[in-house]
Amino acid sequence: MKLETIAVHAGRTVDPATGAITPPLHLSTTFERDADTSYPRGFVYTRSGNPNRKMLEECLAALEGGAAAAAFASGSAACAAVFQALRPGDHVLAHDDLYHGVARLLREVLQPWGLQVDRVDMGDPAKVQAALRPNTRLLWLETPSNPMLKIVDIERVAQIAHAAGALCAVDGTWATPALQHPLQAGADLVVHSTTKYLSGHSDVLGGAVVARAADGIFERIRALQEIAGAVPAPFDCWLVLRGIATLPLRVQAQSASALRIAEFLADHTGVDSVHYPGLADHPGHAVAARQMQAFGGMLSVQVQGGRAAAIRVAARVRLFTRATSLGSVESLIEHRASIEGAHSTTPDNLLRVSIGLEHTDDLIADLAQALAP
Ligand code: PLP
């Protein structure tokens, strides 16, 4: 089945009790037992399982071609569950360009807990190979990465991981299953902040881990979901599932628009550089062209004139909204270094841009007036 069809149908059925074609919302926190103490309908207590969460997890597994999925209360909680499924003393090799919140999670929570962590440019297989240790258990990457849009060859990194007896996990939040299938490329786990493109409307926080195999590390992730309890509320699952129905069409339109906008920015005299894998001169263009169906709706731009000039551009936009986050119907722009804080390595003149579903001509006109001298 094609992705557009999976996005509309996976996890959903017409409600047998009422005939409702949109999923009913199951707010009950607890579920009835039979007289013989069994739970014949499969649900016990909503932290362990909920019908709305089950629908969402089935849909996510189908979208990624995975064996199973676990939904979480945020993308950060999903990432944390993967790392906590390891053991203190294990070594994690993570990409050098990462969502700053995941870098912080590793630095402030998981390293003190006992994980050993190194960061390396995952785009360079020789460096990845050299950074492996005997206790390396997990290679963690984002592609495209946040915020520099670096592209990593997933197949290559998964091969290196497996040869070393480690797992490969891909944070696929930026590409989404509409554009990239890490499990088919050999990764063991895919993580999403469903807050972004999957829900798609800036109105719900969520996360998910999708696994190639339902055993092994996924059993620990599933156990952590239940035991630690960072589960999404039923309505949050409902909203993400609803958003997913339009995911492929939204991301196709956003990718087409982002490519035109990246080309416009690349030609602009007020711009130092544009980071967008759809541009032929992007260092990851060839890998992205092979690995992704399109190049996505995210781009970063380095403005000529440094930090003050970049902040001035963000201050002058009228259609874009100055806000963090990404992947929604409305276009967002953000001076990234100032939100990432003291540990940020992001260039001071960089604006991160999430392209929404407004007309491309209007977005280009807005950027043109904001960049005008
Ligand atoms: N991973 C990536 C690539 C992200 O961009 C984000 C958030 O921006 C997260 C994970 C964390 O997701 P959440 O904000 O849902 O916790």
GROMACS .gro file of C-alpha atoms and ligand atoms in nm:
model
  389
    1MET     CA    1   0.000   0.000   0.000
    2LYS     CA    2   0.117   0.353  -0.074
    3LEU     CA    3   0.202   0.595   0.205
    4GLU     CA    4  -0.093   0.830   0.141
    5THR     CA    5  -0.330   0.535   0.187
    6ILE     CA    6  -0.154   0.411   0.501
    7ALA     CA    7  -0.168   0.763   0.646
    8VAL     CA    8  -0.546   0.773   0.610
    9HIS     CA    9  -0.632   0.416   0.708
   10ALA     CA   10  -0.369   0.256   0.933
   11GLY     CA   11  -0.484   0.212   1.294
   12ARG     CA   12  -0.839   0.323   1.214
   13THR     CA   13  -1.155   0.122   1.182
   14VAL     CA   14  -1.519   0.221   1.178
   15ASP     CA   15  -1.627   0.202   1.543
   16PRO     CA   16  -1.817  -0.128   1.577
   17ALA     CA   17  -2.037   0.007   1.859
   18THR     CA   18  -2.164   0.322   1.685
   19GLY     CA   19  -2.051   0.325   1.321
   20ALA     CA   20  -1.851   0.644   1.387
   21ILE     CA   21  -1.589   0.683   1.115
   22THR     CA   22  -1.359   0.902   1.323
   23PRO     CA   23  -1.217   0.726   1.628
   24PRO     CA   24  -1.409   0.772   1.952
   25LEU     CA   25  -1.209   0.927   2.235
   26HIS     CA   26  -1.151   0.685   2.522
   27LEU     CA   27  -1.096   0.891   2.836
   28SER     CA   28  -1.146   0.606   3.079
   29THR     CA   29  -0.836   0.552   3.287
   30THR     CA   30  -0.937   0.200   3.385
   31PHE     CA   31  -1.104  -0.093   3.210
   32GLU     CA   32  -1.339  -0.364   3.333
   33ARG     CA   33  -1.215  -0.710   3.426
   34ASP     CA   34  -1.416  -1.025   3.376
   35ALA     CA   35  -1.537  -1.231   3.671
   36ASP     CA   36  -1.255  -1.477   3.609
   37THR     CA   37  -1.005  -1.184   3.662
   38SER     CA   38  -0.906  -1.168   3.293
   39TYR     CA   39  -0.909  -0.862   3.065
   40PRO     CA   40  -1.065  -1.004   2.747
   41ARG     CA   41  -1.070  -0.664   2.569
   42GLY     CA   42  -0.698  -0.616   2.616
   43PHE     CA   43  -0.699  -0.294   2.819
   44VAL     CA   44  -0.623  -0.273   3.193
   45TYR     CA   45  -0.521   0.081   3.289
   46THR     CA   46  -0.452   0.372   3.058
   47ARG     CA   47  -0.082   0.407   3.148
   48SER     CA   48  -0.032   0.050   3.024
   49GLY     CA   49  -0.254   0.085   2.720
   50ASN     CA   50  -0.535   0.295   2.580
   51PRO     CA   51  -0.743   0.243   2.263
   52ASN     CA   52  -0.648   0.584   2.118
   53ARG     CA   53  -0.279   0.519   2.185
   54LYS     CA   54  -0.306   0.174   2.030
   55MET     CA   55  -0.457   0.323   1.711
   56LEU     CA   56  -0.176   0.579   1.690
   57GLU     CA   57   0.096   0.321   1.754
   58GLU     CA   58  -0.043   0.090   1.486
   59CYS     CA   59  -0.049   0.378   1.241
   60LEU     CA   60   0.308   0.487   1.324
   61ALA     CA   61   0.441   0.132   1.288
   62ALA     CA   62   0.269   0.099   0.951
   63LEU     CA   63   0.401   0.436   0.827
   64GLU     CA   64   0.760   0.340   0.910
   65GLY     CA   65   0.728  -0.025   0.806
   66GLY     CA   66   0.819  -0.121   1.164
   67ALA     CA   67   0.712  -0.414   1.379
   68ALA     CA   68   0.593  -0.201   1.671
   69ALA     CA   69   0.569   0.156   1.800
   70ALA     CA   70   0.552   0.317   2.142
   71ALA     CA   71   0.396   0.663   2.177
   72PHE     CA   72   0.520   0.908   2.440
   73ALA     CA   73   0.411   1.238   2.591
   74SER     CA   74   0.679   1.429   2.397
   75GLY     CA   75   0.959   1.372   2.150
   76SER     CA   76   1.202   1.429   2.435
   77ALA     CA   77   1.037   1.152   2.641
   78ALA     CA   78   1.066   0.919   2.340
   79CYS     CA   79   1.438   0.999   2.306
   80ALA     CA   80   1.488   0.951   2.682
   81ALA     CA   81   1.323   0.608   2.669
   82VAL     CA   82   1.567   0.490   2.403
   83PHE     CA   83   1.869   0.604   2.607
   84GLN     CA   84   1.728   0.468   2.933
   85ALA     CA   85   1.676   0.131   2.766
   86LEU     CA   86   2.056   0.107   2.767
   87ARG     CA   87   2.257   0.035   3.084
   88PRO     CA   88   2.480   0.266   3.287
   89GLY     CA   89   2.832   0.216   3.152
   90ASP     CA   90   2.714   0.175   2.791
   91HIS     CA   91   2.863   0.407   2.531
   92VAL     CA   92   2.649   0.613   2.293
   93LEU     CA   93   2.793   0.771   1.983
   94ALA     CA   94   2.578   1.067   1.880
   95HIS     CA   95   2.586   1.294   1.576
   96ASP     CA   96   2.768   1.627   1.620
   97ASP     CA   97   2.464   1.825   1.501
   98LEU     CA   98   2.165   1.741   1.719
   99TYR     CA   99   1.848   1.900   1.851
  100HIS     CA  100   1.990   2.096   2.146
  101GLY     CA  101   1.733   1.944   2.384
  102VAL     CA  102   1.863   1.593   2.311
  103ALA     CA  103   2.221   1.711   2.358
  104ARG     CA  104   2.111   1.857   2.693
  105LEU     CA  105   1.928   1.538   2.790
  106LEU     CA  106   2.247   1.343   2.731
  107ARG     CA  107   2.469   1.596   2.908
  108GLU     CA  108   2.253   1.680   3.211
  109VAL     CA  109   2.058   1.358   3.273
  110LEU     CA  110   2.201   1.053   3.106
  111GLN     CA  111   2.573   1.111   3.148
  112PRO     CA  112   2.530   1.167   3.526
  113TRP     CA  113   2.316   0.845   3.523
  114GLY     CA  114   2.615   0.658   3.378
  115LEU     CA  115   2.590   0.662   3.000
  116GLN     CA  116   2.914   0.742   2.823
  117VAL     CA  117   2.856   0.978   2.533
  118ASP     CA  118   3.071   1.102   2.245
  119ARG     CA  119   2.969   1.323   1.957
  120VAL     CA  120   3.104   1.272   1.606
  121ASP     CA  121   3.027   1.386   1.252
  122MET     CA  122   2.815   1.093   1.135
  123GLY     CA  123   2.859   1.212   0.779
  124ASP     CA  124   3.219   1.088   0.793
  125PRO     CA  125   3.229   0.705   0.820
  126ALA     CA  126   3.601   0.703   0.905
  127LYS     CA  127   3.539   0.930   1.205
  128VAL     CA  128   3.245   0.714   1.315
  129GLN     CA  129   3.458   0.401   1.292
  130ALA     CA  130   3.740   0.564   1.488
  131ALA     CA  131   3.507   0.680   1.765
  132LEU     CA  132   3.367   0.333   1.837
  133ARG     CA  133   3.454   0.174   2.170
  134PRO     CA  134   3.418  -0.186   2.286
  135ASN     CA  135   3.113  -0.079   2.492
  136THR     CA  136   2.944   0.123   2.215
  137ARG     CA  137   2.580   0.011   2.217
  138LEU     CA  138   2.403   0.281   2.019
  139LEU     CA  139   2.472   0.516   1.728
  140TRP     CA  140   2.226   0.807   1.736
  141LEU     CA  141   2.173   1.049   1.451
  142GLU     CA  142   1.939   1.301   1.297
  143THR     CA  143   1.915   1.344   0.922
  144PRO     CA  144   1.850   1.616   0.818
  145SER     CA  145   1.995   1.742   1.143
  146ASN     CA  146   1.874   2.027   1.360
  147PRO     CA  147   1.966   2.305   1.290
  148MET     CA  148   2.244   2.267   1.029
  149LEU     CA  149   2.059   2.026   0.796
  150LYS     CA  150   2.353   1.791   0.772
  151ILE     CA  151   2.273   1.472   0.587
  152VAL     CA  152   2.386   1.132   0.712
  153ASP     CA  153   2.390   0.814   0.502
  154ILE     CA  154   2.171   0.596   0.725
  155GLU     CA  155   2.260   0.272   0.547
  156ARG     CA  156   2.630   0.333   0.597
  157VAL     CA  157   2.603   0.422   0.966
  158ALA     CA  158   2.369   0.127   1.035
  159GLN     CA  159   2.626  -0.106   0.875
  160ILE     CA  160   2.903   0.037   1.093
  161ALA     CA  161   2.683   0.004   1.403
  162HIS     CA  162   2.588  -0.354   1.333
  163ALA     CA  163   2.945  -0.459   1.253
  164ALA     CA  164   3.039  -0.324   1.597
  165GLY     CA  165   2.751  -0.504   1.768
  166ALA     CA  166   2.568  -0.176   1.829
  167LEU     CA  167   2.223  -0.047   1.735
  168CYS     CA  168   2.143   0.247   1.510
  169ALA     CA  169   1.867   0.492   1.603
  170VAL     CA  170   1.753   0.776   1.377
  171ASP     CA  171   1.563   1.079   1.494
  172GLY     CA  172   1.348   1.119   1.184
  173THR     CA  173   1.148   1.419   1.306
  174TRP     CA  174   1.257   1.649   1.023
  175ALA     CA  175   1.221   1.408   0.734
  176THR     CA  176   0.907   1.228   0.859
  177PRO     CA  177   0.798   0.893   0.715
  178ALA     CA  178   0.662   1.089   0.420
  179LEU     CA  179   1.017   1.138   0.293
  180GLN     CA  180   1.250   0.885   0.453
  181HIS     CA  181   1.235   0.527   0.587
  182PRO     CA  182   1.529   0.466   0.820
  183LEU     CA  183   1.419   0.113   0.914
  184GLN     CA  184   1.434   0.007   0.548
  185ALA     CA  185   1.783   0.160   0.529
  186GLY     CA  186   1.895  -0.065   0.815
  187ALA     CA  187   1.829   0.142   1.129
  188ASP     CA  188   1.688  -0.043   1.429
  189LEU     CA  189   1.483   0.240   1.576
  190VAL     CA  190   1.323   0.559   1.446
  191VAL     CA  191   1.226   0.834   1.687
  192HIS     CA  192   0.984   1.118   1.618
  193SER     CA  193   0.874   1.429   1.790
  194THR     CA  194   0.512   1.398   1.676
  195THR     CA  195   0.472   1.756   1.799
  196LYS     CA  196   0.610   1.859   1.459
  197TYR     CA  197   0.509   1.734   1.113
  198LEU     CA  198   0.317   1.424   1.219
  199SER     CA  199   0.053   1.620   1.408
  200GLY     CA  200   0.125   1.920   1.190
  201HIS     CA  201  -0.078   2.199   1.347
  202SER     CA  202   0.121   2.329   1.650
  203ASP     CA  203  -0.147   2.208   1.887
  204VAL     CA  204  -0.019   1.890   2.053
  205LEU     CA  205   0.301   1.764   2.214
  206GLY     CA  206   0.402   1.404   2.151
  207GLY     CA  207   0.670   1.158   2.059
  208ALA     CA  208   0.717   0.803   1.940
  209VAL     CA  209   0.971   0.526   1.896
  210VAL     CA  210   0.919   0.283   1.608
  211ALA     CA  211   1.120  -0.038   1.602
  212ARG     CA  212   1.222  -0.277   1.327
  213ALA     CA  213   1.178  -0.571   1.565
  214ALA     CA  214   0.936  -0.594   1.855
  215ASP     CA  215   1.187  -0.779   2.073
  216GLY     CA  216   1.531  -0.678   2.204
  217ILE     CA  217   1.566  -0.313   2.300
  218PHE     CA  218   1.205  -0.242   2.210
  219GLU     CA  219   1.085  -0.464   2.495
  220ARG     CA  220   1.271  -0.237   2.737
  221ILE     CA  221   1.134   0.076   2.568
  222ARG     CA  222   0.781  -0.062   2.598
  223ALA     CA  223   0.845  -0.146   2.963
  224LEU     CA  224   0.979   0.207   3.029
  225GLN     CA  225   0.670   0.354   2.862
  226GLU     CA  226   0.451   0.169   3.110
  227ILE     CA  227   0.670   0.187   3.420
  228ALA     CA  228   0.796   0.546   3.392
  229GLY     CA  229   0.460   0.651   3.249
  230ALA     CA  230   0.547   0.938   3.012
  231VAL     CA  231   0.247   0.846   2.799
  232PRO     CA  232   0.039   1.076   2.580
  233ALA     CA  233  -0.319   1.157   2.677
  234PRO     CA  234  -0.592   0.996   2.464
  235PHE     CA  235  -0.689   1.326   2.300
  236ASP     CA  236  -0.324   1.394   2.216
  237CYS     CA  237  -0.310   1.055   2.041
  238TRP     CA  238  -0.634   1.141   1.863
  239LEU     CA  239  -0.492   1.472   1.740
  240VAL     CA  240  -0.166   1.316   1.616
  241LEU     CA  241  -0.359   1.042   1.434
  242ARG     CA  242  -0.579   1.303   1.272
  243GLY     CA  243  -0.276   1.504   1.166
  244ILE     CA  244  -0.110   1.201   1.011
  245ALA     CA  245  -0.392   1.161   0.757
  246THR     CA  246  -0.267   1.471   0.573
  247LEU     CA  247   0.106   1.424   0.646
  248PRO     CA  248   0.218   1.307   0.299
  249LEU     CA  249   0.034   1.589   0.120
  250ARG     CA  250   0.149   1.856   0.365
  251VAL     CA  251   0.512   1.749   0.347
  252GLN     CA  252   0.511   1.726  -0.032
  253ALA     CA  253   0.378   2.082  -0.055
  254GLN     CA  254   0.615   2.212   0.214
  255SER     CA  255   0.913   2.047   0.042
  256ALA     CA  256   0.826   2.201  -0.295
  257SER     CA  257   0.789   2.542  -0.134
  258ALA     CA  258   1.109   2.511   0.072
  259LEU     CA  259   1.311   2.425  -0.239
  260ARG     CA  260   1.192   2.740  -0.418
  261ILE     CA  261   1.256   2.951  -0.108
  262ALA     CA  262   1.604   2.801  -0.062
  263GLU     CA  263   1.684   2.886  -0.426
  264PHE     CA  264   1.559   3.241  -0.375
  265LEU     CA  265   1.770   3.283  -0.060
  266ALA     CA  266   2.080   3.129  -0.218
  267ASP     CA  267   2.069   3.401  -0.487
  268HIS     CA  268   2.010   3.686  -0.243
  269THR     CA  269   2.294   3.929  -0.181
  270GLY     CA  270   2.197   3.967   0.187
  271VAL     CA  271   2.257   3.599   0.252
  272ASP     CA  272   2.589   3.431   0.337
  273SER     CA  273   2.476   3.072   0.299
  274VAL     CA  274   2.168   2.853   0.283
  275HIS     CA  275   2.156   2.506   0.435
  276TYR     CA  276   1.906   2.300   0.239
  277PRO     CA  277   1.979   1.950   0.109
  278GLY     CA  278   1.776   2.014  -0.205
  279LEU     CA  279   2.036   2.263  -0.330
  280ALA     CA  280   2.281   2.096  -0.569
  281ASP     CA  281   2.582   2.242  -0.386
  282HIS     CA  282   2.474   2.113  -0.042
  283PRO     CA  283   2.741   1.862   0.073
  284GLY     CA  284   2.472   1.602   0.148
  285HIS     CA  285   2.271   1.656  -0.172
  286ALA     CA  286   2.360   1.325  -0.341
  287VAL     CA  287   2.289   1.116  -0.030
  288ALA     CA  288   1.966   1.307   0.036
  289ALA     CA  289   1.853   1.259  -0.325
  290ARG     CA  290   1.898   0.883  -0.283
  291GLN     CA  291   1.770   0.853   0.072
  292MET     CA  292   1.476   1.096   0.073
  293GLN     CA  293   1.172   1.128  -0.153
  294ALA     CA  294   1.201   1.509  -0.137
  295PHE     CA  295   1.416   1.744   0.069
  296GLY     CA  296   1.173   1.856   0.338
  297GLY     CA  297   1.025   2.179   0.464
  298MET     CA  298   1.311   2.291   0.691
  299LEU     CA  299   1.602   2.516   0.598
  300SER     CA  300   1.855   2.736   0.771
  301VAL     CA  301   1.999   3.060   0.642
  302GLN     CA  302   2.306   3.251   0.753
  303VAL     CA  303   2.247   3.621   0.708
  304GLN     CA  304   2.521   3.859   0.596
  305GLY     CA  305   2.619   4.102   0.871
  306GLY     CA  306   2.623   3.866   1.169
  307ARG     CA  307   2.395   3.823   1.468
  308ALA     CA  308   2.240   4.170   1.464
  309ALA     CA  309   2.155   4.145   1.094
  310ALA     CA  310   1.995   3.803   1.143
  311ILE     CA  311   1.786   3.926   1.437
  312ARG     CA  312   1.684   4.228   1.230
  313VAL     CA  313   1.557   4.004   0.948
  314ALA     CA  314   1.356   3.796   1.196
  315ALA     CA  315   1.220   4.118   1.347
  316ARG     CA  316   1.101   4.245   1.007
  317VAL     CA  317   0.903   3.946   0.880
  318ARG     CA  318   0.527   3.994   0.861
  319LEU     CA  319   0.393   3.658   0.746
  320PHE     CA  320   0.642   3.426   0.915
  321THR     CA  321   0.595   3.401   1.291
  322ARG     CA  322   0.897   3.434   1.521
  323ALA     CA  323   0.864   3.118   1.727
  324THR     CA  324   1.041   2.797   1.808
  325SER     CA  325   0.921   2.455   1.686
  326LEU     CA  326   0.854   2.345   1.330
  327GLY     CA  327   0.652   2.128   1.096
  328SER     CA  328   0.318   2.305   1.119
  329VAL     CA  329   0.089   2.469   0.864
  330GLU     CA  330   0.217   2.818   0.950
  331SER     CA  331   0.571   2.926   0.861
  332LEU     CA  332   0.807   2.994   1.151
  333ILE     CA  333   1.143   3.168   1.175
  334GLU     CA  334   1.385   3.162   1.465
  335HIS     CA  335   1.722   3.301   1.564
  336ARG     CA  336   1.855   2.968   1.677
  337ALA     CA  337   2.167   3.044   1.881
  338SER     CA  338   1.973   3.262   2.123
  339ILE     CA  339   1.731   2.983   2.214
  340GLU     CA  340   1.994   2.709   2.233
  341GLY     CA  341   2.180   2.876   2.518
  342ALA     CA  342   2.537   2.864   2.642
  343HIS     CA  343   2.632   2.528   2.489
  344SER     CA  344   2.517   2.629   2.141
  345THR     CA  345   2.760   2.586   1.853
  346THR     CA  346   2.511   2.725   1.602
  347PRO     CA  347   2.643   3.022   1.402
  348ASP     CA  348   2.525   3.353   1.546
  349ASN     CA  349   2.386   3.472   1.213
  350LEU     CA  350   2.170   3.164   1.156
  351LEU     CA  351   1.794   3.173   1.122
  352ARG     CA  352   1.609   2.843   1.120
  353VAL     CA  353   1.304   2.842   0.899
  354SER     CA  354   1.008   2.604   0.896
  355ILE     CA  355   0.806   2.639   0.578
  356GLY     CA  356   0.432   2.610   0.623
  357LEU     CA  357   0.147   2.587   0.375
  358GLU     CA  358   0.110   2.953   0.279
  359HIS     CA  359   0.162   3.031  -0.091
  360THR     CA  360   0.532   3.024  -0.178
  361ASP     CA  361   0.513   3.361  -0.357
  362ASP     CA  362   0.383   3.527  -0.041
  363LEU     CA  363   0.658   3.372   0.170
  364ILE     CA  364   0.927   3.481  -0.076
  365ALA     CA  365   0.783   3.835  -0.084
  366ASP     CA  366   0.794   3.846   0.297
  367LEU     CA  367   1.157   3.730   0.311
  368ALA     CA  368   1.249   3.974   0.031
  369GLN     CA  369   1.112   4.274   0.226
  370ALA     CA  370   1.272   4.150   0.551
  371LEU     CA  371   1.613   4.113   0.381
  372ALA     CA  372   1.597   4.445   0.198
  373PRO     CA  373   1.874   4.685   0.304
  374PLP     N1  374   1.401   1.576   1.802
  374PLP     C1  375   1.408   1.681   1.718
  374PLP     C2  376   1.486   1.667   1.591
  374PLP     C3  377   1.343   1.800   1.747
  374PLP     O1  378   1.352   1.904   1.662
  374PLP     C4  379   1.272   1.810   1.870
  374PLP     C5  380   1.205   1.937   1.911
  374PLP     O2  381   1.225   2.041   1.853
  374PLP     C6  382   1.270   1.699   1.956
  374PLP     C7  383   1.333   1.584   1.918
  374PLP     C8  384   1.199   1.706   2.090
  374PLP     O3  385   1.060   1.699   2.073
  374PLP     P1  386   0.955   1.756   2.181
  374PLP     O4  387   0.964   1.904   2.177
  374PLP     O5  388   0.824   1.701   2.130
  374PLP     O6  389   0.992   1.702   2.314
   0.00000   0.00000   0.00000
